[in-house]
Amino acid sequence: MNPMRDRAQEHFPAVLLTLISIIQALALELLWGKVLDSEFLWSLNREAVLGWGMISVSFLGILQIWVMYSSMVMGFRWVPTLRDSIFPFIIGIQEFMLVSLISDDFSGTWLYVLASVFVTANTISHLNFRKARNDPVNDRFFRTRDPATWKDFKWAILAVSLLTLFGLLTDIYENQTLIPVVAIVWANLLLLIQIGAIRIFWLEIINLPEDNQ
């Protein structure tokens, strides 16, 4: 038995959840400030619709990151690394950028940042699942599941590719077309689907059968 490793595994979940909750709280505060300071949101025009759509995406993104982290930390145990402590800051910066780019002049840069959030979130979950698979405590969940392959990431790749494509089209044709509207609707639906998938994932964890071996 390694007492240092055991102590890290015991205390790391509380440390990580505390860290991510602070970062998410700061992101929500920044988002609320953006709502209060953006006068264009209170006009009945296209810019306001896009603005509220970006705010909705930002809020759902913050919520999705929280439920992703809380589900992983409460559902599995793994040996933490320094990378686990750095990733929350990276995704926090991405969220802050996403909120700060909300304006009446819709830009493809906002979609690129959103795509980068999806890349980071999927990287975090994949790396943590790989480490969790190596811990016998999580065997009840992983024993009937094969390790992930590139095929398992096809929907994530599709989501990131479409967001990037929408960003490129927005920059090429500017924001006067329907492209930004379609992109905003797609992003909101995508995040709702992601949150729903995490809910199903959480139900699978808490309803795992008892191990009688």
PDB file of C-alpha atoms in Angstrom:
ATOM      1  CA  MET A   1       0.000   0.000   0.000  1.00  0.00           C
ATOM      2  CA  ASN A   2       1.213   3.482  -0.842  1.00  0.00           C
ATOM      3  CA  PRO A   3      -0.058   5.907   1.847  1.00  0.00           C
ATOM      4  CA  MET A   4       0.650   8.980  -0.304  1.00  0.00           C
ATOM      5  CA  ARG A   5      -1.336   7.569  -3.214  1.00  0.00           C
ATOM      6  CA  ASP A   6      -4.179   6.499  -0.942  1.00  0.00           C
ATOM      7  CA  ARG A   7      -4.319   9.969   0.621  1.00  0.00           C
ATOM      8  CA  ALA A   8      -4.319  11.609  -2.802  1.00  0.00           C
ATOM      9  CA  GLN A   9      -7.180   9.393  -3.979  1.00  0.00           C
ATOM     10  CA  GLU A  10      -9.131  10.066  -0.799  1.00  0.00           C
ATOM     11  CA  HIS A  11      -8.848  13.853  -0.759  1.00  0.00           C
ATOM     12  CA  PHE A  12      -8.533  14.668  -4.459  1.00  0.00           C
ATOM     13  CA  PRO A  13     -12.294  14.502  -5.289  1.00  0.00           C
ATOM     14  CA  ALA A  14     -13.134  17.190  -2.710  1.00  0.00           C
ATOM     15  CA  VAL A  15     -10.240  19.370  -3.875  1.00  0.00           C
ATOM     16  CA  LEU A  16     -11.190  19.022  -7.548  1.00  0.00           C
ATOM     17  CA  LEU A  17     -14.891  19.719  -6.990  1.00  0.00           C
ATOM     18  CA  THR A  18     -14.037  22.760  -4.870  1.00  0.00           C
ATOM     19  CA  LEU A  19     -11.723  24.071  -7.569  1.00  0.00           C
ATOM     20  CA  ILE A  20     -14.143  23.515 -10.436  1.00  0.00           C
ATOM     21  CA  SER A  21     -17.058  25.002  -8.456  1.00  0.00           C
ATOM     22  CA  ILE A  22     -15.058  28.198  -7.830  1.00  0.00           C
ATOM     23  CA  ILE A  23     -14.177  28.491 -11.514  1.00  0.00           C
ATOM     24  CA  GLN A  24     -17.769  27.842 -12.589  1.00  0.00           C
ATOM     25  CA  ALA A  25     -19.019  30.430 -10.082  1.00  0.00           C
ATOM     26  CA  LEU A  26     -16.634  33.017 -11.548  1.00  0.00           C
ATOM     27  CA  ALA A  27     -17.818  32.126 -15.059  1.00  0.00           C
ATOM     28  CA  LEU A  28     -21.458  32.558 -13.992  1.00  0.00           C
ATOM     29  CA  GLU A  29     -20.644  35.903 -12.377  1.00  0.00           C
ATOM     30  CA  LEU A  30     -18.960  37.055 -15.585  1.00  0.00           C
ATOM     31  CA  LEU A  31     -21.955  35.857 -17.601  1.00  0.00           C
ATOM     32  CA  TRP A  32     -24.397  37.720 -15.334  1.00  0.00           C
ATOM     33  CA  GLY A  33     -22.285  40.866 -15.660  1.00  0.00           C
ATOM     34  CA  LYS A  34     -22.386  40.507 -19.439  1.00  0.00           C
ATOM     35  CA  VAL A  35     -26.194  40.349 -19.347  1.00  0.00           C
ATOM     36  CA  LEU A  36     -26.413  43.493 -17.222  1.00  0.00           C
ATOM     37  CA  ASP A  37     -23.875  45.468 -19.252  1.00  0.00           C
ATOM     38  CA  SER A  38     -25.063  44.539 -22.767  1.00  0.00           C
ATOM     39  CA  GLU A  39     -27.756  47.026 -23.755  1.00  0.00           C
ATOM     40  CA  PHE A  40     -28.190  45.434 -27.178  1.00  0.00           C
ATOM     41  CA  LEU A  41     -29.808  42.395 -25.511  1.00  0.00           C
ATOM     42  CA  TRP A  42     -32.881  44.422 -24.656  1.00  0.00           C
ATOM     43  CA  SER A  43     -33.740  45.378 -28.232  1.00  0.00           C
ATOM     44  CA  LEU A  44     -36.098  43.465 -30.477  1.00  0.00           C
ATOM     45  CA  ASN A  45     -33.722  42.710 -33.314  1.00  0.00           C
ATOM     46  CA  ARG A  46     -31.471  40.052 -34.775  1.00  0.00           C
ATOM     47  CA  GLU A  47     -28.472  41.030 -32.659  1.00  0.00           C
ATOM     48  CA  ALA A  48     -30.472  40.526 -29.473  1.00  0.00           C
ATOM     49  CA  VAL A  49     -31.624  37.072 -30.584  1.00  0.00           C
ATOM     50  CA  LEU A  50     -28.039  36.050 -31.324  1.00  0.00           C
ATOM     51  CA  GLY A  51     -26.876  37.583 -28.044  1.00  0.00           C
ATOM     52  CA  TRP A  52     -29.387  35.646 -25.958  1.00  0.00           C
ATOM     53  CA  GLY A  53     -28.504  32.525 -27.925  1.00  0.00           C
ATOM     54  CA  MET A  54     -24.826  32.967 -27.029  1.00  0.00           C
ATOM     55  CA  ILE A  55     -25.741  33.538 -23.388  1.00  0.00           C
ATOM     56  CA  SER A  56     -27.842  30.366 -23.412  1.00  0.00           C
ATOM     57  CA  VAL A  57     -24.964  28.371 -24.913  1.00  0.00           C
ATOM     58  CA  SER A  58     -22.511  29.806 -22.375  1.00  0.00           C
ATOM     59  CA  PHE A  59     -24.813  28.954 -19.466  1.00  0.00           C
ATOM     60  CA  LEU A  60     -25.439  25.415 -20.726  1.00  0.00           C
ATOM     61  CA  GLY A  61     -21.706  24.990 -21.292  1.00  0.00           C
ATOM     62  CA  ILE A  62     -20.936  25.990 -17.698  1.00  0.00           C
ATOM     63  CA  LEU A  63     -23.645  23.619 -16.480  1.00  0.00           C
ATOM     64  CA  GLN A  64     -22.362  20.792 -18.679  1.00  0.00           C
ATOM     65  CA  ILE A  65     -18.803  21.144 -17.383  1.00  0.00           C
ATOM     66  CA  TRP A  66     -20.062  21.034 -13.787  1.00  0.00           C
ATOM     67  CA  VAL A  67     -22.191  17.914 -14.237  1.00  0.00           C
ATOM     68  CA  MET A  68     -19.378  16.235 -16.193  1.00  0.00           C
ATOM     69  CA  TYR A  69     -16.863  16.802 -13.416  1.00  0.00           C
ATOM     70  CA  SER A  70     -19.231  15.990 -10.568  1.00  0.00           C
ATOM     71  CA  SER A  71     -20.358  12.753 -12.248  1.00  0.00           C
ATOM     72  CA  MET A  72     -16.807  11.588 -12.872  1.00  0.00           C
ATOM     73  CA  VAL A  73     -15.525  12.466  -9.412  1.00  0.00           C
ATOM     74  CA  MET A  74     -18.447  10.917  -7.544  1.00  0.00           C
ATOM     75  CA  GLY A  75     -18.731   7.916  -9.862  1.00  0.00           C
ATOM     76  CA  PHE A  76     -15.108   6.799 -10.154  1.00  0.00           C
ATOM     77  CA  ARG A  77     -11.786   6.703  -8.377  1.00  0.00           C
ATOM     78  CA  TRP A  78      -8.391   7.151 -10.023  1.00  0.00           C
ATOM     79  CA  VAL A  79      -4.861   8.160  -9.134  1.00  0.00           C
ATOM     80  CA  PRO A  80      -4.716  11.941  -9.688  1.00  0.00           C
ATOM     81  CA  THR A  81      -1.912  13.618 -11.612  1.00  0.00           C
ATOM     82  CA  LEU A  82      -0.772  17.214 -11.903  1.00  0.00           C
ATOM     83  CA  ARG A  83      -2.677  17.392 -15.168  1.00  0.00           C
ATOM     84  CA  ASP A  84      -5.948  16.889 -13.277  1.00  0.00           C
ATOM     85  CA  SER A  85      -5.267  20.093 -11.333  1.00  0.00           C
ATOM     86  CA  ILE A  86      -4.352  22.101 -14.441  1.00  0.00           C
ATOM     87  CA  PHE A  87      -7.262  21.199 -16.719  1.00  0.00           C
ATOM     88  CA  PRO A  88      -9.893  23.131 -14.668  1.00  0.00           C
ATOM     89  CA  PHE A  89      -7.923  26.352 -15.197  1.00  0.00           C
ATOM     90  CA  ILE A  90      -7.658  25.718 -18.940  1.00  0.00           C
ATOM     91  CA  ILE A  91     -11.365  25.107 -19.314  1.00  0.00           C
ATOM     92  CA  GLY A  92     -12.066  28.094 -17.034  1.00  0.00           C
ATOM     93  CA  ILE A  93     -10.083  30.398 -19.330  1.00  0.00           C
ATOM     94  CA  GLN A  94     -11.988  29.034 -22.312  1.00  0.00           C
ATOM     95  CA  GLU A  95     -15.300  29.727 -20.575  1.00  0.00           C
ATOM     96  CA  PHE A  96     -14.209  33.269 -19.675  1.00  0.00           C
ATOM     97  CA  MET A  97     -13.230  33.862 -23.317  1.00  0.00           C
ATOM     98  CA  LEU A  98     -16.573  32.478 -24.490  1.00  0.00           C
ATOM     99  CA  VAL A  99     -18.484  34.918 -22.277  1.00  0.00           C
ATOM    100  CA  SER A 100     -16.261  37.917 -23.012  1.00  0.00           C
ATOM    101  CA  LEU A 101     -16.765  37.468 -26.784  1.00  0.00           C
ATOM    102  CA  ILE A 102     -20.544  37.871 -26.484  1.00  0.00           C
ATOM    103  CA  SER A 103     -21.426  41.088 -28.310  1.00  0.00           C
ATOM    104  CA  ASP A 104     -23.765  42.553 -30.893  1.00  0.00           C
ATOM    105  CA  ASP A 105     -21.148  41.797 -33.570  1.00  0.00           C
ATOM    106  CA  PHE A 106     -21.263  38.023 -33.884  1.00  0.00           C
ATOM    107  CA  SER A 107     -17.859  36.609 -34.808  1.00  0.00           C
ATOM    108  CA  GLY A 108     -16.621  33.228 -35.917  1.00  0.00           C
ATOM    109  CA  THR A 109     -14.040  33.467 -33.128  1.00  0.00           C
ATOM    110  CA  TRP A 110     -16.812  32.757 -30.604  1.00  0.00           C
ATOM    111  CA  LEU A 111     -17.578  29.475 -32.371  1.00  0.00           C
ATOM    112  CA  TYR A 112     -13.887  28.539 -32.460  1.00  0.00           C
ATOM    113  CA  VAL A 113     -13.647  29.048 -28.699  1.00  0.00           C
ATOM    114  CA  LEU A 114     -16.796  26.969 -28.193  1.00  0.00           C
ATOM    115  CA  ALA A 115     -15.287  24.205 -30.327  1.00  0.00           C
ATOM    116  CA  SER A 116     -12.137  24.322 -28.195  1.00  0.00           C
ATOM    117  CA  VAL A 117     -14.258  23.859 -25.053  1.00  0.00           C
ATOM    118  CA  PHE A 118     -15.696  20.663 -26.550  1.00  0.00           C
ATOM    119  CA  VAL A 119     -12.185  19.444 -27.395  1.00  0.00           C
ATOM    120  CA  THR A 120     -10.946  20.098 -23.863  1.00  0.00           C
ATOM    121  CA  ALA A 121     -13.996  18.544 -22.185  1.00  0.00           C
ATOM    122  CA  ASN A 122     -13.762  15.371 -24.281  1.00  0.00           C
ATOM    123  CA  THR A 123     -10.022  15.154 -23.637  1.00  0.00           C
ATOM    124  CA  ILE A 124     -10.567  15.473 -19.891  1.00  0.00           C
ATOM    125  CA  SER A 125     -13.262  12.809 -19.763  1.00  0.00           C
ATOM    126  CA  HIS A 126     -11.311  10.383 -21.966  1.00  0.00           C
ATOM    127  CA  LEU A 127      -8.077  10.687 -19.975  1.00  0.00           C
ATOM    128  CA  ASN A 128      -9.906  10.291 -16.671  1.00  0.00           C
ATOM    129  CA  PHE A 129     -11.799   7.251 -17.905  1.00  0.00           C
ATOM    130  CA  ARG A 130      -8.521   5.677 -18.984  1.00  0.00           C
ATOM    131  CA  LYS A 131      -7.088   6.169 -15.506  1.00  0.00           C
ATOM    132  CA  ALA A 132     -10.300   5.017 -13.828  1.00  0.00           C
ATOM    133  CA  ARG A 133     -10.250   1.793 -15.853  1.00  0.00           C
ATOM    134  CA  ASN A 134      -6.919   0.905 -14.235  1.00  0.00           C
ATOM    135  CA  ASP A 135      -8.353   1.041 -10.706  1.00  0.00           C
ATOM    136  CA  PRO A 136      -9.990  -2.239  -9.581  1.00  0.00           C
ATOM    137  CA  VAL A 137     -12.591  -0.271  -7.599  1.00  0.00           C
ATOM    138  CA  ASN A 138     -14.221   0.767 -10.894  1.00  0.00           C
ATOM    139  CA  ASP A 139     -14.229  -2.733 -12.358  1.00  0.00           C
ATOM    140  CA  ARG A 140     -18.015  -3.178 -12.078  1.00  0.00           C
ATOM    141  CA  PHE A 141     -18.504  -0.362 -14.594  1.00  0.00           C
ATOM    142  CA  PHE A 142     -15.695  -1.158 -17.025  1.00  0.00           C
ATOM    143  CA  ARG A 143     -15.746  -4.974 -17.073  1.00  0.00           C
ATOM    144  CA  THR A 144     -18.527  -5.045 -19.683  1.00  0.00           C
ATOM    145  CA  ARG A 145     -17.191  -2.095 -21.697  1.00  0.00           C
ATOM    146  CA  ASP A 146     -14.367  -2.198 -24.210  1.00  0.00           C
ATOM    147  CA  PRO A 147     -11.717   0.539 -24.224  1.00  0.00           C
ATOM    148  CA  ALA A 148     -12.623   3.537 -26.357  1.00  0.00           C
ATOM    149  CA  THR A 149     -11.521   3.668 -29.992  1.00  0.00           C
ATOM    150  CA  TRP A 150     -11.637   6.460 -32.550  1.00  0.00           C
ATOM    151  CA  LYS A 151     -15.134   5.313 -33.543  1.00  0.00           C
ATOM    152  CA  ASP A 152     -16.396   6.255 -30.087  1.00  0.00           C
ATOM    153  CA  PHE A 153     -15.399   9.871 -30.728  1.00  0.00           C
ATOM    154  CA  LYS A 154     -17.178  10.255 -34.049  1.00  0.00           C
ATOM    155  CA  TRP A 155     -19.983  12.402 -32.592  1.00  0.00           C
ATOM    156  CA  ALA A 156     -17.544  14.631 -30.727  1.00  0.00           C
ATOM    157  CA  ILE A 157     -15.482  15.046 -33.890  1.00  0.00           C
ATOM    158  CA  LEU A 158     -18.639  15.861 -35.845  1.00  0.00           C
ATOM    159  CA  ALA A 159     -19.705  18.460 -33.266  1.00  0.00           C
ATOM    160  CA  VAL A 160     -16.305  20.194 -33.230  1.00  0.00           C
ATOM    161  CA  SER A 161     -16.041  20.060 -37.031  1.00  0.00           C
ATOM    162  CA  LEU A 162     -19.471  21.636 -37.529  1.00  0.00           C
ATOM    163  CA  LEU A 163     -18.777  24.400 -35.006  1.00  0.00           C
ATOM    164  CA  THR A 164     -15.487  25.152 -36.746  1.00  0.00           C
ATOM    165  CA  LEU A 165     -17.188  25.091 -40.156  1.00  0.00           C
ATOM    166  CA  PHE A 166     -19.896  27.470 -38.945  1.00  0.00           C
ATOM    167  CA  GLY A 167     -17.159  29.762 -37.649  1.00  0.00           C
ATOM    168  CA  LEU A 168     -15.357  29.762 -40.998  1.00  0.00           C
ATOM    169  CA  LEU A 169     -18.588  30.422 -42.908  1.00  0.00           C
ATOM    170  CA  THR A 170     -19.445  33.269 -40.533  1.00  0.00           C
ATOM    171  CA  ASP A 171     -16.062  34.894 -41.121  1.00  0.00           C
ATOM    172  CA  ILE A 172     -16.323  34.435 -44.877  1.00  0.00           C
ATOM    173  CA  TYR A 173     -19.905  35.618 -45.363  1.00  0.00           C
ATOM    174  CA  GLU A 174     -20.027  37.811 -42.232  1.00  0.00           C
ATOM    175  CA  ASN A 175     -22.886  37.622 -39.746  1.00  0.00           C
ATOM    176  CA  GLN A 176     -25.689  38.937 -41.918  1.00  0.00           C
ATOM    177  CA  THR A 177     -26.700  35.490 -43.151  1.00  0.00           C
ATOM    178  CA  LEU A 178     -28.619  32.741 -41.384  1.00  0.00           C
ATOM    179  CA  ILE A 179     -25.381  30.892 -40.594  1.00  0.00           C
ATOM    180  CA  PRO A 180     -24.937  32.389 -37.072  1.00  0.00           C
ATOM    181  CA  VAL A 181     -28.561  31.597 -36.206  1.00  0.00           C
ATOM    182  CA  VAL A 182     -28.188  27.984 -37.336  1.00  0.00           C
ATOM    183  CA  ALA A 183     -24.899  27.723 -35.439  1.00  0.00           C
ATOM    184  CA  ILE A 184     -26.461  29.036 -32.220  1.00  0.00           C
ATOM    185  CA  VAL A 185     -29.422  26.665 -32.475  1.00  0.00           C
ATOM    186  CA  TRP A 186     -27.066  23.742 -33.179  1.00  0.00           C
ATOM    187  CA  ALA A 187     -24.846  24.631 -30.209  1.00  0.00           C
ATOM    188  CA  ASN A 188     -27.793  24.833 -27.799  1.00  0.00           C
ATOM    189  CA  LEU A 189     -29.214  21.505 -28.984  1.00  0.00           C
ATOM    190  CA  LEU A 190     -25.782  19.915 -28.781  1.00  0.00           C
ATOM    191  CA  LEU A 191     -25.269  20.974 -25.171  1.00  0.00           C
ATOM    192  CA  LEU A 192     -28.750  19.838 -24.161  1.00  0.00           C
ATOM    193  CA  ILE A 193     -28.008  16.440 -25.704  1.00  0.00           C
ATOM    194  CA  GLN A 194     -24.682  16.317 -23.857  1.00  0.00           C
ATOM    195  CA  ILE A 195     -26.334  17.075 -20.521  1.00  0.00           C
ATOM    196  CA  GLY A 196     -28.959  14.427 -21.225  1.00  0.00           C
ATOM    197  CA  ALA A 197     -26.227  11.907 -22.048  1.00  0.00           C
ATOM    198  CA  ILE A 198     -24.468  12.654 -18.758  1.00  0.00           C
ATOM    199  CA  ARG A 199     -27.782  12.101 -16.938  1.00  0.00           C
ATOM    200  CA  ILE A 200     -28.079   8.651 -18.530  1.00  0.00           C
ATOM    201  CA  PHE A 201     -24.442   7.965 -17.701  1.00  0.00           C
ATOM    202  CA  TRP A 202     -25.033   8.916 -14.052  1.00  0.00           C
ATOM    203  CA  LEU A 203     -28.068   6.647 -13.808  1.00  0.00           C
ATOM    204  CA  GLU A 204     -25.968   3.774 -15.136  1.00  0.00           C
ATOM    205  CA  ILE A 205     -23.372   4.396 -12.428  1.00  0.00           C
ATOM    206  CA  ILE A 206     -25.743   4.548  -9.474  1.00  0.00           C
ATOM    207  CA  ASN A 207     -27.773   1.569 -10.712  1.00  0.00           C
ATOM    208  CA  LEU A 208     -24.834  -0.780 -11.172  1.00  0.00           C
ATOM    209  CA  PRO A 209     -25.636  -4.233  -9.751  1.00  0.00           C
ATOM    210  CA  GLU A 210     -23.994  -5.350  -6.550  1.00  0.00           C
ATOM    211  CA  ASP A 211     -20.726  -7.208  -6.980  1.00  0.00           C
ATOM    212  CA  ASN A 212     -21.215 -10.676  -5.508  1.00  0.00           C
ATOM    213  CA  GLN A 213     -17.797 -11.954  -6.381  1.00  0.00           C
TER     214      GLN A 213
END
